[in-house]
mmCIF file of C-alpha atoms in Angstrom:
data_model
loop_
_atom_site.group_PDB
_atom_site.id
_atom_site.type_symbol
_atom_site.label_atom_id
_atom_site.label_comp_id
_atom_site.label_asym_id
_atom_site.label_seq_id
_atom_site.Cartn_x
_atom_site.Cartn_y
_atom_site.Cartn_z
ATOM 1 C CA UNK A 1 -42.897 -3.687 -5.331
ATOM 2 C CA UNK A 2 -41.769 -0.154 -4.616
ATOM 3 C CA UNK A 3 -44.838 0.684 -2.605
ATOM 4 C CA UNK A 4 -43.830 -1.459 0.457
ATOM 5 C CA UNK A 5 -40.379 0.011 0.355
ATOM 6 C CA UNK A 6 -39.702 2.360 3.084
ATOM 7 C CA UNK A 7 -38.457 6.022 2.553
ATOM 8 C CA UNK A 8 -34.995 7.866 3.354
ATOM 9 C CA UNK A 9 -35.880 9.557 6.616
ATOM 10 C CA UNK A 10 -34.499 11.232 9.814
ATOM 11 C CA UNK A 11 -35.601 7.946 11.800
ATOM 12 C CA UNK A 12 -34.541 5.207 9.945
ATOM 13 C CA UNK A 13 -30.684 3.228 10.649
ATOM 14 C CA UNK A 14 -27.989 2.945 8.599
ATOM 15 C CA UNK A 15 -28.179 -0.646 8.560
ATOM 16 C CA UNK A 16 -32.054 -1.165 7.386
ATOM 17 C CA UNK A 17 -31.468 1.905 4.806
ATOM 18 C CA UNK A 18 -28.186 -0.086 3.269
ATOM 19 C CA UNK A 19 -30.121 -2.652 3.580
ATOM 20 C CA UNK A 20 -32.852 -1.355 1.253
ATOM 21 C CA UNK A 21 -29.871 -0.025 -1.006
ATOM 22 C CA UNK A 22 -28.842 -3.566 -1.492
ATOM 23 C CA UNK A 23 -32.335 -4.693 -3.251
ATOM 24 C CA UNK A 24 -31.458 -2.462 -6.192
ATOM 25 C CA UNK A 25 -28.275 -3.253 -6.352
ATOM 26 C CA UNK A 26 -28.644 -4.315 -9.550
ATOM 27 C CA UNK A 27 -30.424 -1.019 -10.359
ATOM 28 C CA UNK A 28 -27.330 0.497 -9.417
ATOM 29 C CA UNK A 29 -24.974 -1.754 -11.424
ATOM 30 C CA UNK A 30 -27.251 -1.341 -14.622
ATOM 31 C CA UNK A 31 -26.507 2.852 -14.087
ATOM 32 C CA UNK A 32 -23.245 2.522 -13.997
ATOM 33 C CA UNK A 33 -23.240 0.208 -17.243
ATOM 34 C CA UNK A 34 -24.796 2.521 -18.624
ATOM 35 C CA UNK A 35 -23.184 5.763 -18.442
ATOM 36 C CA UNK A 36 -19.923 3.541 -19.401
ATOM 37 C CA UNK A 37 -21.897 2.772 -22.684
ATOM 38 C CA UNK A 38 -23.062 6.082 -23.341
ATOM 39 C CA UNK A 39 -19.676 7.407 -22.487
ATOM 40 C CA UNK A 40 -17.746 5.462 -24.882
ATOM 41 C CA UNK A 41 -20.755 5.325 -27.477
ATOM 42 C CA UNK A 42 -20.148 5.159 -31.094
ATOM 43 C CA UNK A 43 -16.205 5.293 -30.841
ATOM 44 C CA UNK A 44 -14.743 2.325 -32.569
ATOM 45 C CA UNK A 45 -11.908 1.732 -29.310
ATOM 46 C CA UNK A 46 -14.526 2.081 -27.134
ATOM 47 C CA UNK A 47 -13.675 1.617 -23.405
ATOM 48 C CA UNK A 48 -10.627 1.327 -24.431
ATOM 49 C CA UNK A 49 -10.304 4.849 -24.484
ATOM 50 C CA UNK A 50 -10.323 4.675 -20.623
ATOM 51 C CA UNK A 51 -6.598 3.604 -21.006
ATOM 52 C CA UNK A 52 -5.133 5.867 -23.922
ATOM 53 C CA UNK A 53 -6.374 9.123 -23.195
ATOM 54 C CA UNK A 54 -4.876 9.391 -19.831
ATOM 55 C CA UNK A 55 -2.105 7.390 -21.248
ATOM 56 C CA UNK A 56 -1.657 9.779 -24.389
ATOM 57 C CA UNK A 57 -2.298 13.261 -22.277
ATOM 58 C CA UNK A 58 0.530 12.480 -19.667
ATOM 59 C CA UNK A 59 3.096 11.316 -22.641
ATOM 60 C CA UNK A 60 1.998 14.573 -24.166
ATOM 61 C CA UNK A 61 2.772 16.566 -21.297
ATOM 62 C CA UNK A 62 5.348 14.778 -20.148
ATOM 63 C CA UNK A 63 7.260 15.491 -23.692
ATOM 64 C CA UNK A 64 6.333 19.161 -23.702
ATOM 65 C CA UNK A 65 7.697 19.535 -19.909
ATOM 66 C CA UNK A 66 10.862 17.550 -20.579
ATOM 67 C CA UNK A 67 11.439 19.629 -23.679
ATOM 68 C CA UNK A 68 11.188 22.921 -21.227
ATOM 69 C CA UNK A 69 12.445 21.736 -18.176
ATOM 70 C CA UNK A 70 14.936 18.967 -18.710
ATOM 71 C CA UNK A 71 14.795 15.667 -16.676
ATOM 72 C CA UNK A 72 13.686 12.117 -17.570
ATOM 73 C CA UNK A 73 10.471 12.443 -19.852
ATOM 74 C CA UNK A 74 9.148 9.024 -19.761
ATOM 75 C CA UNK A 75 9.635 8.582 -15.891
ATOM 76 C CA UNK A 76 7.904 11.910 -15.744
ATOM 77 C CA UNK A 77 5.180 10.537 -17.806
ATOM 78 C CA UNK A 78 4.445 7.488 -15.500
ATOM 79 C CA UNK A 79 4.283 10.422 -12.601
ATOM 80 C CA UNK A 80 1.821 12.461 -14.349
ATOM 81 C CA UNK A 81 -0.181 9.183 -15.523
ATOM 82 C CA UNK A 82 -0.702 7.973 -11.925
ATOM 83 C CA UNK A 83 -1.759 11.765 -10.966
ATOM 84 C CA UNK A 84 -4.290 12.251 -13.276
ATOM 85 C CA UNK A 85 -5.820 8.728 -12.671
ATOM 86 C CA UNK A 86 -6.576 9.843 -9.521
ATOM 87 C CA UNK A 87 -7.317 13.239 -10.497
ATOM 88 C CA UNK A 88 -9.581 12.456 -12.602
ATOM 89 C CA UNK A 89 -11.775 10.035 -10.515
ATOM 90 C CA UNK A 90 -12.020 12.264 -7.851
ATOM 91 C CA UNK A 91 -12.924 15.602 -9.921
ATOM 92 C CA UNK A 92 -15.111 13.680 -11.837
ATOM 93 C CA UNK A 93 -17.359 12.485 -8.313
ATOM 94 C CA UNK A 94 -17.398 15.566 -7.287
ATOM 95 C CA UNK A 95 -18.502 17.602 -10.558
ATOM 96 C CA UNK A 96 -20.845 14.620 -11.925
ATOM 97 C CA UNK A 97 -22.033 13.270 -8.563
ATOM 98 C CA UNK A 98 -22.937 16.738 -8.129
ATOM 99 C CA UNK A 99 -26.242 15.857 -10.480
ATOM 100 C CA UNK A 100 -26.604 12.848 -9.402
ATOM 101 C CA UNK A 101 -30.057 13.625 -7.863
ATOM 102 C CA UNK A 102 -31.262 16.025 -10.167
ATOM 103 C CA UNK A 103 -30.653 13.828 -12.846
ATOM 104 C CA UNK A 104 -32.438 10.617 -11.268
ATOM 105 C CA UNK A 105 -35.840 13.348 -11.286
ATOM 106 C CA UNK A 106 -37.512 11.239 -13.009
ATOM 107 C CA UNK A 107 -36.935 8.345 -10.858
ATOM 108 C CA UNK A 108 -37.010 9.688 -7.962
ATOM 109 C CA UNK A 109 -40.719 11.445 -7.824
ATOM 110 C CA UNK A 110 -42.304 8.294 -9.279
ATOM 111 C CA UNK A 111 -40.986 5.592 -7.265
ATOM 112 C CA UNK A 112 -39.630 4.467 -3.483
ATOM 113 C CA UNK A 113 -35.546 3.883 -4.816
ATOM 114 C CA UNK A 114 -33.297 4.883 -1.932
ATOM 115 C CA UNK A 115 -31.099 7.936 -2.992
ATOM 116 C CA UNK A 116 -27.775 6.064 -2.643
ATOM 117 C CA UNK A 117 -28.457 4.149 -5.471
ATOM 118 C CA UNK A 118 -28.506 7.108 -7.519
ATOM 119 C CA UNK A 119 -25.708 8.832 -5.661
ATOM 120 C CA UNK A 120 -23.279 6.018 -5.880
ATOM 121 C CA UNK A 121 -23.912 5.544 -9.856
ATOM 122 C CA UNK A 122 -21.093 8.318 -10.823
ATOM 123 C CA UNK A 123 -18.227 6.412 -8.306
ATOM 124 C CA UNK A 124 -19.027 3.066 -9.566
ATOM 125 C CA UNK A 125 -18.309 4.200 -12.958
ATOM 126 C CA UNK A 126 -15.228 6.179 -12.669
ATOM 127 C CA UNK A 127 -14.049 2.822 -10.418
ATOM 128 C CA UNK A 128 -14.198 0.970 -13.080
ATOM 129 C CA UNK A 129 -12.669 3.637 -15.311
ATOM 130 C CA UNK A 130 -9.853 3.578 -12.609
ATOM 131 C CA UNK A 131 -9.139 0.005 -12.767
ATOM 132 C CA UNK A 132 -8.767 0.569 -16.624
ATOM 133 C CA UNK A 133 -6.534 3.327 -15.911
ATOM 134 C CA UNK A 134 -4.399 1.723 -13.461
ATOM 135 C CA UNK A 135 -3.601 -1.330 -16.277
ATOM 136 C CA UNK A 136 -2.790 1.247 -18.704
ATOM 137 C CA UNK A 137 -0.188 2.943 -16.215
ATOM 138 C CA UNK A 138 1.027 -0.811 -15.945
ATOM 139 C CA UNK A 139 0.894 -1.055 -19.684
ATOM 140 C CA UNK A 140 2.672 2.110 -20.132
ATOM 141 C CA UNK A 141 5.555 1.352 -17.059
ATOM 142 C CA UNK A 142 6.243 -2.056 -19.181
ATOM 143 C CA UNK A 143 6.922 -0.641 -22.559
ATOM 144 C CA UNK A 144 9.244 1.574 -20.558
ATOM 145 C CA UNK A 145 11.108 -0.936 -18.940
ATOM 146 C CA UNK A 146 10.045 0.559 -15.523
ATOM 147 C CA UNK A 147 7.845 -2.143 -13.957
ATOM 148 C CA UNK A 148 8.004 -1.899 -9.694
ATOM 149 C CA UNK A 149 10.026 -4.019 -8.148
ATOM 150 C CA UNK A 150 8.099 -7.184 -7.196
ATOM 151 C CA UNK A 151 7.660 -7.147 -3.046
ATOM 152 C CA UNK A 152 4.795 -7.224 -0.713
ATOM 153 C CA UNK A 153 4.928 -4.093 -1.094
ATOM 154 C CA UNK A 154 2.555 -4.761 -4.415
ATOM 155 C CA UNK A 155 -0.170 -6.040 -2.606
ATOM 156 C CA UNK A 156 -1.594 -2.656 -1.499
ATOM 157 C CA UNK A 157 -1.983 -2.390 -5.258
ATOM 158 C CA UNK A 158 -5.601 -4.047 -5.489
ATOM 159 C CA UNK A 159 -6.142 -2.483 -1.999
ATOM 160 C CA UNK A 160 -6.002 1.096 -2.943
ATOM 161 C CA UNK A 161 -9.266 1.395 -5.325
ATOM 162 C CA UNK A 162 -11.174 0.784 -2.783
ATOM 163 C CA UNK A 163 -9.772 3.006 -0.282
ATOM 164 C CA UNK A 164 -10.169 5.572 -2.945
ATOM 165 C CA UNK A 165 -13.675 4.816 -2.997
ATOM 166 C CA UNK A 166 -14.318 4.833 0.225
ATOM 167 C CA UNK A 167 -13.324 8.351 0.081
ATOM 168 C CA UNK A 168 -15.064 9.725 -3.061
ATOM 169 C CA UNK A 169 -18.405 8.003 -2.417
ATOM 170 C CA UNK A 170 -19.679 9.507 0.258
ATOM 171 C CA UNK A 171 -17.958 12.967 -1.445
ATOM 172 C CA UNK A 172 -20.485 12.274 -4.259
ATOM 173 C CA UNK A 173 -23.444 11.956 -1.679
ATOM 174 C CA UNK A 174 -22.828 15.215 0.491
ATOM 175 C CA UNK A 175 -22.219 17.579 -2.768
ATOM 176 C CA UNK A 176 -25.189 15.710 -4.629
ATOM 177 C CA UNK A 177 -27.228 16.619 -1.932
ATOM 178 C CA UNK A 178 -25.723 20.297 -2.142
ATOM 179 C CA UNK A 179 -26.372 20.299 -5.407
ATOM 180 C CA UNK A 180 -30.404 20.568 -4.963
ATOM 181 C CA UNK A 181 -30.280 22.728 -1.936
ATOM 182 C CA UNK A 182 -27.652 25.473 -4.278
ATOM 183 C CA UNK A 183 -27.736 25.548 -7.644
ATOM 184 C CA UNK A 184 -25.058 28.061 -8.224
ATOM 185 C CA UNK A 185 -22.485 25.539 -6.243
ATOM 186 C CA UNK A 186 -21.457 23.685 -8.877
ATOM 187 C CA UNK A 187 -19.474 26.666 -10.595
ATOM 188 C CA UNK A 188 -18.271 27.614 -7.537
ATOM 189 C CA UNK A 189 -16.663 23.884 -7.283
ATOM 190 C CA UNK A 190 -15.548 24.542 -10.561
ATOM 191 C CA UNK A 191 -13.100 26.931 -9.627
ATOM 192 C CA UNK A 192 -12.165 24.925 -6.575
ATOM 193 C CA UNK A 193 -11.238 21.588 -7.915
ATOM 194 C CA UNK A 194 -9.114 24.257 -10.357
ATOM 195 C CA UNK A 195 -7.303 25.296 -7.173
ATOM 196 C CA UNK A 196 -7.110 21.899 -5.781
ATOM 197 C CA UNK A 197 -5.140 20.554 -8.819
ATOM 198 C CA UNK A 198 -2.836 23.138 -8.974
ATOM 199 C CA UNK A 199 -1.969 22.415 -4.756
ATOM 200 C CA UNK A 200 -2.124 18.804 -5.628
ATOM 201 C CA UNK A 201 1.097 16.542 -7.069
ATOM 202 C CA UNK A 202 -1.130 15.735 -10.164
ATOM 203 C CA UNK A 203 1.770 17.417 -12.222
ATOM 204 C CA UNK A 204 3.957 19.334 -10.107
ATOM 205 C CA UNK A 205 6.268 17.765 -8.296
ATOM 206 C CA UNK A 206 5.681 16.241 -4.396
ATOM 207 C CA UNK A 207 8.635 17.644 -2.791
ATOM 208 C CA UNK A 208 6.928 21.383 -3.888
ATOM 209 C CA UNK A 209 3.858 20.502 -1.538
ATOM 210 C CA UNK A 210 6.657 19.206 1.485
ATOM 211 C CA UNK A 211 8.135 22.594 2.157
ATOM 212 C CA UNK A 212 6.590 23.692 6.017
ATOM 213 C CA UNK A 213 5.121 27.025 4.727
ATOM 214 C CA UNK A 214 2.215 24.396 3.305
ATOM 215 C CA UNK A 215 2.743 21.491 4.462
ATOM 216 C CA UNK A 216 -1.052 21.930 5.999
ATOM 217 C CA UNK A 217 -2.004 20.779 2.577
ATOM 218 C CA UNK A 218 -1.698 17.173 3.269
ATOM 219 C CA UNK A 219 -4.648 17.380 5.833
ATOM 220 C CA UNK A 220 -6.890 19.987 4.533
ATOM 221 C CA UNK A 221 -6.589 18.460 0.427
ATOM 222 C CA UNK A 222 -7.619 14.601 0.555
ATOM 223 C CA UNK A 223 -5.718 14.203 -3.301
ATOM 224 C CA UNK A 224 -2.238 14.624 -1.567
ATOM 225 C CA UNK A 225 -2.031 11.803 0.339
ATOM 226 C CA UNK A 226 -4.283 9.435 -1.551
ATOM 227 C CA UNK A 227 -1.296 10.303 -4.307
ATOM 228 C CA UNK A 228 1.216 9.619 -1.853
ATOM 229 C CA UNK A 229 -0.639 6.347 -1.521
ATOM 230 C CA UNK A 230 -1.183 5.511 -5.101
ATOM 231 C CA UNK A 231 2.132 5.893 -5.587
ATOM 232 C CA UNK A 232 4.238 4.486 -2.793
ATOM 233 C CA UNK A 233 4.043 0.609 -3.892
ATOM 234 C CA UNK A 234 3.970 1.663 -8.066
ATOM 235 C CA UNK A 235 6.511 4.312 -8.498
ATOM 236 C CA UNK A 236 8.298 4.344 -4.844
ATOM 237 C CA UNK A 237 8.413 -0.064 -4.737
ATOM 238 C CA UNK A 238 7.690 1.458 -0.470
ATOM 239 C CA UNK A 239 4.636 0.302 1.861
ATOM 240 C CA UNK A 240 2.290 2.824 2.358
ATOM 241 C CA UNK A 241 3.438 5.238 5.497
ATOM 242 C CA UNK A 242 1.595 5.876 8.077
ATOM 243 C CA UNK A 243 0.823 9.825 7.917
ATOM 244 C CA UNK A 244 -1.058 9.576 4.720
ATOM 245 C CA UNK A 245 -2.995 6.204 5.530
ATOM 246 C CA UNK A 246 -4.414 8.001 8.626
ATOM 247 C CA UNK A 247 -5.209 11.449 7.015
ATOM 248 C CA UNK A 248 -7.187 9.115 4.285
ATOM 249 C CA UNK A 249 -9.098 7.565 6.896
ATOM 250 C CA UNK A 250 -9.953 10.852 9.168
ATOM 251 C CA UNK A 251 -11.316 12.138 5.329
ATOM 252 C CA UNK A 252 -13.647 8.532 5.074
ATOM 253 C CA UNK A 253 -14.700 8.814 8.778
ATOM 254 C CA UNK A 254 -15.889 12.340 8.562
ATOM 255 C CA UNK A 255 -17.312 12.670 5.283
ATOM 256 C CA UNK A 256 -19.015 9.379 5.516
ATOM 257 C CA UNK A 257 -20.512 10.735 9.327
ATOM 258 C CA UNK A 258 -21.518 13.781 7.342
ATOM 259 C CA UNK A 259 -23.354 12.017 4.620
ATOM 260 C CA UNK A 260 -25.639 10.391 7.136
ATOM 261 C CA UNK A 261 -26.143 13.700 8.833
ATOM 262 C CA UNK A 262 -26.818 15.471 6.029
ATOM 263 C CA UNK A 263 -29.099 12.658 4.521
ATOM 264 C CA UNK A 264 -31.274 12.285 7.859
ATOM 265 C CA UNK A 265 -31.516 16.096 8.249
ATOM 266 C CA UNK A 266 -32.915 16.123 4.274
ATOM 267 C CA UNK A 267 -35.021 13.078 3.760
ATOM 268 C CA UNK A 268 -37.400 13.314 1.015
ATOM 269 C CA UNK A 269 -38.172 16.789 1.736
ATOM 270 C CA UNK A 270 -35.569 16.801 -1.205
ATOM 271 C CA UNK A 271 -37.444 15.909 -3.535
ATOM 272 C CA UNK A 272 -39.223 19.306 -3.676
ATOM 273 C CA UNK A 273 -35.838 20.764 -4.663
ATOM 274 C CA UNK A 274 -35.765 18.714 -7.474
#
């Protein structure tokens, strides 16, 4: 089956390589399913721990911070929630999608699978951690009385995920590629997803990140206005604005022309990195 597959290469489109992507689709689906399963294996809530941990870490913080700072806790909590939802998703691509390929060895040296497959498996899992997530922050922002106001406003809801992972996926192809070229990288990303959260609204406040002195921020850090995006129809009951839409965008235009640069100029010469 595999033999008559063609390879990743310099010369072929991005049409007849998605194309070949597609046939192990289900390849890819069964990856993700997996890692989900391993992730949550042998824990009696099981997935379920998708929704309370982010749930239980931003009620924690948000108690501690309200204690030391004043202000409304459990509003604060629904803030920090819908931060680290996003957060987390995108750290997580980044880190884990970062051995994506050198995990799929294996796989990889003994048979024709296009690399995608492999390099999407850590975004469709933390998507469908997300979308656990985001009905937990919807869970939590009911107990609290704090629903948003019904509106069309709501209907960039189901819309955003996949903006999000439009963004993040090819993210997790470039620095998976990375990742076999420079092995050392992935501490050195360590230490600057720790300075991206701390310049990100995750838990600080936005209007820290609007003063002019760094209001550059918005453009050069893609979690500030996928935030501002995230939250505009939840926490805001607003339509998304147009500043932030279009910085999201420029970030899925660009990476995604880098990923196909990068992946022509590589090809299967990659797999002697591995």
């Amino acid at each position: 089956m595999y033999q008559n597959l063609e390879l990743d290469g310099p010369r072929k489109t991005v049409p007849s390589y998605l194309s070949r992507v597609w046939r192990f689709r289900h390849l890819g689906l069964n990856l993700a399913g997996s890692d989900l399963r391993a992730r949550f294996r042998r824990s009696r809530l099981g997935i379920i721990w998708a929704v309370v941990q982010p749930m239980g870490f931003a009620i924690l913080i948000a108690l501690v911070w309200g204690q030391l700072f004043g202000g409304d806790t459990w509003s604060y909590a629904i803030y920090v929630m819908s931060g680290l939802l996003v957060w987390e998703y995108f750290s997580n691509s980044v880190l884990v999608g970062m051995d994506s390929l050198t995990n799929a060895e294996g796989y990889i040296k003994q048979t024709r699978i296009p690399f995608l497959t492999f390099q999407l498996r850590t975004p469709m899992t933390g998507f469908v951690v997300f979308l656990l997530g985001n009905a937990g922050l919807f869970i939590l922002m009911a107990v609290l009385s704090d629903l948003p106001r019904l509106g069309w406003h709501l209907l960039l809801v189901p819309v955003f995920p996949f903006l999000l992972f439009g963004l993040v996926a090819p993210l997790a192809v470039v620095v998976s590629i990375m990742g076999t070229q420079f092995r050392d990288l992935k501490h050195a990303t360590q230490l600057l997803l720790t300075a991206t959260f701390f310049l990100s609204p995750v838990m600080l406040a936005r209007e820290y990140l609007a003063n002019e002195r760094v209001g550059f921020l918005a453009f050069v850090n893609p979690v500030i206005p996928l935030l501002d995006l995230y939250r505009a129809p939840i926490l805001h009951d607003t339509f998304w604005s147009l500043q932030p839409l279009l910085v999201v965008l420029g970030w899925i235009a660009g990476l995604s022309v880098i990923a196909v640069l990068v992946t022509r100029a590589v090809g299967r010469r990659i797999i002697f990195a591995l």
